[in-house]
PDB file of C-alpha atoms in Angstrom:
ATOM      1  CA  MET A   1     -11.153  36.440 -14.916  1.00  0.00           C
ATOM      2  CA  PRO A   2     -11.808  34.186 -11.905  1.00  0.00           C
ATOM      3  CA  SER A   3     -12.671  35.801  -8.653  1.00  0.00           C
ATOM      4  CA  MET A   4     -10.240  35.645  -5.735  1.00  0.00           C
ATOM      5  CA  LYS A   5     -12.657  33.444  -3.843  1.00  0.00           C
ATOM      6  CA  LYS A   6     -12.791  30.868  -6.672  1.00  0.00           C
ATOM      7  CA  LEU A   7      -9.010  30.970  -7.039  1.00  0.00           C
ATOM      8  CA  PHE A   8      -8.586  30.425  -3.303  1.00  0.00           C
ATOM      9  CA  LEU A   9     -11.017  27.480  -3.315  1.00  0.00           C
ATOM     10  CA  PHE A  10      -9.269  25.950  -6.328  1.00  0.00           C
ATOM     11  CA  THR A  11      -5.872  26.270  -4.607  1.00  0.00           C
ATOM     12  CA  LEU A  12      -7.270  24.768  -1.409  1.00  0.00           C
ATOM     13  CA  CYS A  13      -8.613  21.778  -3.374  1.00  0.00           C
ATOM     14  CA  LEU A  14      -5.215  21.251  -5.022  1.00  0.00           C
ATOM     15  CA  VAL A  15      -3.500  21.253  -1.629  1.00  0.00           C
ATOM     16  CA  GLN A  16      -5.981  18.706  -0.278  1.00  0.00           C
ATOM     17  CA  VAL A  17      -5.526  16.435  -3.297  1.00  0.00           C
ATOM     18  CA  ALA A  18      -1.740  16.655  -2.971  1.00  0.00           C
ATOM     19  CA  ALA A  19      -1.962  15.832   0.735  1.00  0.00           C
ATOM     20  CA  SER A  20      -4.077  12.779   0.011  1.00  0.00           C
ATOM     21  CA  PHE A  21      -1.240  11.379  -2.136  1.00  0.00           C
ATOM     22  CA  ALA A  22       1.412  11.999   0.516  1.00  0.00           C
ATOM     23  CA  GLN A  23       3.893   9.181   0.925  1.00  0.00           C
ATOM     24  CA  TYR A  24       4.619   7.347   4.135  1.00  0.00           C
ATOM     25  CA  ASP A  25       7.696   8.811   5.804  1.00  0.00           C
ATOM     26  CA  PRO A  26       9.231   6.609   8.532  1.00  0.00           C
ATOM     27  CA  SER A  27      11.252   9.559   9.847  1.00  0.00           C
ATOM     28  CA  LYS A  28       8.014  11.268  10.914  1.00  0.00           C
ATOM     29  CA  ILE A  29       6.883   8.435  13.196  1.00  0.00           C
ATOM     30  CA  ASN A  30       6.374   9.194  16.878  1.00  0.00           C
ATOM     31  CA  LYS A  31       9.649   8.640  18.821  1.00  0.00           C
ATOM     32  CA  LYS A  32       7.925   6.580  21.518  1.00  0.00           C
ATOM     33  CA  ALA A  33       6.562   4.305  18.793  1.00  0.00           C
ATOM     34  CA  THR A  34       9.998   3.848  17.213  1.00  0.00           C
ATOM     35  CA  ALA A  35      11.540   3.016  20.595  1.00  0.00           C
ATOM     36  CA  LEU A  36       8.868   0.353  21.167  1.00  0.00           C
ATOM     37  CA  PHE A  37       9.457  -0.962  17.655  1.00  0.00           C
ATOM     38  CA  GLU A  38      13.194  -1.323  18.334  1.00  0.00           C
ATOM     39  CA  GLN A  39      12.462  -3.188  21.579  1.00  0.00           C
ATOM     40  CA  ALA A  40      10.108  -5.467  19.668  1.00  0.00           C
ATOM     41  CA  GLN A  41      12.814  -6.213  17.101  1.00  0.00           C
ATOM     42  CA  GLN A  42      15.205  -7.212  19.883  1.00  0.00           C
ATOM     43  CA  ARG A  43      12.597  -9.493  21.457  1.00  0.00           C
ATOM     44  CA  ALA A  44      11.832 -11.104  18.106  1.00  0.00           C
ATOM     45  CA  GLU A  45      15.544 -11.689  17.463  1.00  0.00           C
ATOM     46  CA  GLN A  46      15.740 -13.368  20.879  1.00  0.00           C
ATOM     47  CA  GLY A  47      12.864 -15.638  19.874  1.00  0.00           C
ATOM     48  CA  ASN A  48      10.332 -14.042  22.218  1.00  0.00           C
ATOM     49  CA  LEU A  49       7.631 -13.510  19.594  1.00  0.00           C
ATOM     50  CA  ILE A  50       4.736 -13.071  22.030  1.00  0.00           C
ATOM     51  CA  SER A  51       6.537 -10.223  23.788  1.00  0.00           C
ATOM     52  CA  ALA A  52       7.389  -8.724  20.394  1.00  0.00           C
ATOM     53  CA  THR A  53       3.704  -8.688  19.393  1.00  0.00           C
ATOM     54  CA  GLY A  54       2.781  -6.794  22.537  1.00  0.00           C
ATOM     55  CA  LEU A  55       5.472  -4.187  21.955  1.00  0.00           C
ATOM     56  CA  LEU A  56       4.502  -3.790  18.299  1.00  0.00           C
ATOM     57  CA  GLN A  57       0.878  -3.309  19.291  1.00  0.00           C
ATOM     58  CA  GLN A  58       1.979  -0.613  21.739  1.00  0.00           C
ATOM     59  CA  ALA A  59       4.014   1.037  18.958  1.00  0.00           C
ATOM     60  CA  ILE A  60       0.920   1.081  16.756  1.00  0.00           C
ATOM     61  CA  GLU A  61      -1.133   2.584  19.595  1.00  0.00           C
ATOM     62  CA  ALA A  62       1.494   5.327  19.900  1.00  0.00           C
ATOM     63  CA  ASP A  63       1.309   6.031  16.137  1.00  0.00           C
ATOM     64  CA  LYS A  64      -1.555   4.592  14.082  1.00  0.00           C
ATOM     65  CA  ASN A  65       0.269   5.421  10.826  1.00  0.00           C
ATOM     66  CA  TYR A  66       3.324   3.294  11.601  1.00  0.00           C
ATOM     67  CA  ALA A  67       3.359   1.071   8.508  1.00  0.00           C
ATOM     68  CA  ASP A  68       6.615  -0.635   9.497  1.00  0.00           C
ATOM     69  CA  ALA A  69       5.095  -1.711  12.818  1.00  0.00           C
ATOM     70  CA  TYR A  70       2.067  -3.199  11.047  1.00  0.00           C
ATOM     71  CA  LEU A  71       4.397  -5.021   8.632  1.00  0.00           C
ATOM     72  CA  ALA A  72       6.568  -6.326  11.462  1.00  0.00           C
ATOM     73  CA  LEU A  73       3.494  -7.435  13.403  1.00  0.00           C
ATOM     74  CA  ALA A  74       2.202  -9.216  10.297  1.00  0.00           C
ATOM     75  CA  SER A  75       5.547 -10.998  10.006  1.00  0.00           C
ATOM     76  CA  VAL A  76       5.547 -12.063  13.655  1.00  0.00           C
ATOM     77  CA  PHE A  77       1.990 -13.375  13.359  1.00  0.00           C
ATOM     78  CA  ALA A  78       3.070 -15.287  10.241  1.00  0.00           C
ATOM     79  CA  LYS A  79       5.851 -16.952  12.248  1.00  0.00           C
ATOM     80  CA  LEU A  80       3.266 -17.835  14.883  1.00  0.00           C
ATOM     81  CA  LYS A  81       1.088 -19.354  12.114  1.00  0.00           C
ATOM     82  CA  ASN A  82      -1.697 -16.882  12.894  1.00  0.00           C
ATOM     83  CA  HIS A  83      -2.682 -16.199   9.277  1.00  0.00           C
ATOM     84  CA  THR A  84      -5.781 -14.165  10.127  1.00  0.00           C
ATOM     85  CA  SER A  85      -3.902 -11.630  12.274  1.00  0.00           C
ATOM     86  CA  SER A  86      -1.010 -11.539   9.834  1.00  0.00           C
ATOM     87  CA  ILE A  87      -3.342 -10.737   6.930  1.00  0.00           C
ATOM     88  CA  ALA A  88      -5.164  -8.049   8.921  1.00  0.00           C
ATOM     89  CA  ASN A  89      -1.905  -6.280   9.748  1.00  0.00           C
ATOM     90  CA  TYR A  90      -0.615  -6.452   6.177  1.00  0.00           C
ATOM     91  CA  GLU A  91      -3.879  -4.895   5.020  1.00  0.00           C
ATOM     92  CA  LYS A  92      -3.588  -2.075   7.557  1.00  0.00           C
ATOM     93  CA  ALA A  93      -0.067  -1.328   6.323  1.00  0.00           C
ATOM     94  CA  PHE A  94      -1.252  -1.374   2.691  1.00  0.00           C
ATOM     95  CA  LEU A  95      -3.877   1.248   3.541  1.00  0.00           C
ATOM     96  CA  ILE A  96      -1.177   3.595   4.822  1.00  0.00           C
ATOM     97  CA  ASP A  97       0.927   3.527   1.647  1.00  0.00           C
ATOM     98  CA  THR A  98       0.505   1.090  -1.229  1.00  0.00           C
ATOM     99  CA  ALA A  99       3.820   1.985  -2.892  1.00  0.00           C
ATOM    100  CA  TYR A 100       5.923   1.698   0.279  1.00  0.00           C
ATOM    101  CA  THR A 101       4.411  -1.682   1.170  1.00  0.00           C
ATOM    102  CA  LEU A 102       4.267  -3.188  -2.326  1.00  0.00           C
ATOM    103  CA  ASP A 103       7.238  -5.517  -1.728  1.00  0.00           C
ATOM    104  CA  TYR A 104       5.264  -7.243   1.049  1.00  0.00           C
ATOM    105  CA  LYS A 105       2.542  -8.475  -1.313  1.00  0.00           C
ATOM    106  CA  ALA A 106       4.359 -11.808  -1.811  1.00  0.00           C
ATOM    107  CA  ASN A 107       4.459 -12.499   1.950  1.00  0.00           C
ATOM    108  CA  TYR A 108       0.841 -11.371   2.212  1.00  0.00           C
ATOM    109  CA  ALA A 109      -0.078 -13.815  -0.562  1.00  0.00           C
ATOM    110  CA  VAL A 110       1.518 -16.692   1.371  1.00  0.00           C
ATOM    111  CA  GLN A 111      -0.652 -15.848   4.389  1.00  0.00           C
ATOM    112  CA  LEU A 112      -3.765 -15.672   2.216  1.00  0.00           C
ATOM    113  CA  ALA A 113      -2.922 -19.063   0.711  1.00  0.00           C
ATOM    114  CA  GLY A 114      -2.452 -20.397   4.235  1.00  0.00           C
ATOM    115  CA  GLU A 115      -6.095 -19.564   4.826  1.00  0.00           C
ATOM    116  CA  GLY A 116      -7.137 -21.056   1.498  1.00  0.00           C
ATOM    117  CA  ASN A 117      -7.879 -17.710  -0.150  1.00  0.00           C
ATOM    118  CA  PHE A 118      -6.040 -18.484  -3.400  1.00  0.00           C
ATOM    119  CA  GLU A 119      -7.894 -15.919  -5.539  1.00  0.00           C
ATOM    120  CA  LYS A 120      -6.799 -13.067  -3.319  1.00  0.00           C
ATOM    121  CA  ALA A 121      -3.284 -14.559  -3.064  1.00  0.00           C
ATOM    122  CA  LEU A 122      -3.068 -14.721  -6.853  1.00  0.00           C
ATOM    123  CA  ALA A 123      -4.227 -11.110  -7.118  1.00  0.00           C
ATOM    124  CA  ALA A 124      -1.564  -9.974  -4.626  1.00  0.00           C
ATOM    125  CA  VAL A 125       1.307 -11.721  -6.417  1.00  0.00           C
ATOM    126  CA  SER A 126       0.027 -10.603  -9.817  1.00  0.00           C
ATOM    127  CA  GLU A 127      -0.135  -7.003  -8.598  1.00  0.00           C
ATOM    128  CA  LEU A 128       3.449  -7.185  -7.366  1.00  0.00           C
ATOM    129  CA  LEU A 129       4.688  -8.715 -10.619  1.00  0.00           C
ATOM    130  CA  SER A 130       2.843  -6.151 -12.730  1.00  0.00           C
ATOM    131  CA  LYS A 131       4.005  -3.124 -10.739  1.00  0.00           C
ATOM    132  CA  LYS A 132       7.485  -4.169  -9.709  1.00  0.00           C
ATOM    133  CA  THR A 133       8.964  -7.188 -11.438  1.00  0.00           C
ATOM    134  CA  PRO A 134      12.028  -8.283  -9.470  1.00  0.00           C
ATOM    135  CA  LYS A 135      15.328  -7.808 -11.282  1.00  0.00           C
ATOM    136  CA  ASN A 136      16.684 -10.829  -9.420  1.00  0.00           C
ATOM    137  CA  THR A 137      15.903 -13.858 -11.610  1.00  0.00           C
ATOM    138  CA  THR A 138      15.466 -16.216  -8.656  1.00  0.00           C
ATOM    139  CA  ALA A 139      12.976 -13.915  -6.918  1.00  0.00           C
ATOM    140  CA  ARG A 140      11.023 -13.367 -10.135  1.00  0.00           C
ATOM    141  CA  GLU A 141      10.889 -17.116 -10.833  1.00  0.00           C
ATOM    142  CA  ARG A 142       9.750 -17.788  -7.247  1.00  0.00           C
ATOM    143  CA  MET A 143       6.881 -15.320  -7.621  1.00  0.00           C
ATOM    144  CA  GLU A 144       5.922 -16.724 -11.017  1.00  0.00           C
ATOM    145  CA  ARG A 145       5.893 -20.207  -9.444  1.00  0.00           C
ATOM    146  CA  GLN A 146       3.685 -18.860  -6.637  1.00  0.00           C
ATOM    147  CA  GLN A 147       1.375 -17.419  -9.265  1.00  0.00           C
ATOM    148  CA  LYS A 148       1.111 -20.793 -11.057  1.00  0.00           C
ATOM    149  CA  ASN A 149       0.530 -22.622  -7.762  1.00  0.00           C
ATOM    150  CA  TYR A 150      -2.325 -20.283  -6.869  1.00  0.00           C
ATOM    151  CA  GLN A 151      -3.824 -20.678 -10.351  1.00  0.00           C
ATOM    152  CA  PHE A 152      -3.622 -24.459  -9.959  1.00  0.00           C
ATOM    153  CA  ALA A 153      -5.258 -24.307  -6.510  1.00  0.00           C
ATOM    154  CA  ILE A 154      -8.095 -22.156  -7.858  1.00  0.00           C
ATOM    155  CA  ALA A 155      -8.675 -24.519 -10.797  1.00  0.00           C
ATOM    156  CA  TRP A 156      -8.504 -27.572  -8.518  1.00  0.00           C
ATOM    157  CA  ALA A 157     -11.034 -26.074  -6.094  1.00  0.00           C
ATOM    158  CA  LYS A 158     -13.461 -25.421  -8.970  1.00  0.00           C
ATOM    159  CA  ASP A 159     -13.279 -29.047 -10.183  1.00  0.00           C
TER     160      ASP A 159
END
């Protein structure tokens, strides 16, 4: 029969493993961060993208685990044609929760392609298609077309 100490250590390990698989929960984000995020959304809707980036960066400073703020910042940088910053923010969001952010892999792939990184773009779209094939035929066909375009670009670059 295992000792109490071993049983306690085993239970502690299980709790730590379970915690490491915890899902992102937007309702647990710092209230100051969510207020800044909402202000940033308003600024972006008004077309003031530079102001929106500043507010989103403040939201992230208020809560480093704010995946939605990283995703929004990535989107704003994409609109500003700043692929490098867009990619960096998508990647930060992906580190927080891969399941929650999976739908953003297609947008991420576009940014990667914008920088000429077609292999990584292909991997991102392929991951999305393999894990979550869109039920919407048009969306699925668009992603499959993206996939073929990236494959073509990779083959063309090799020739």
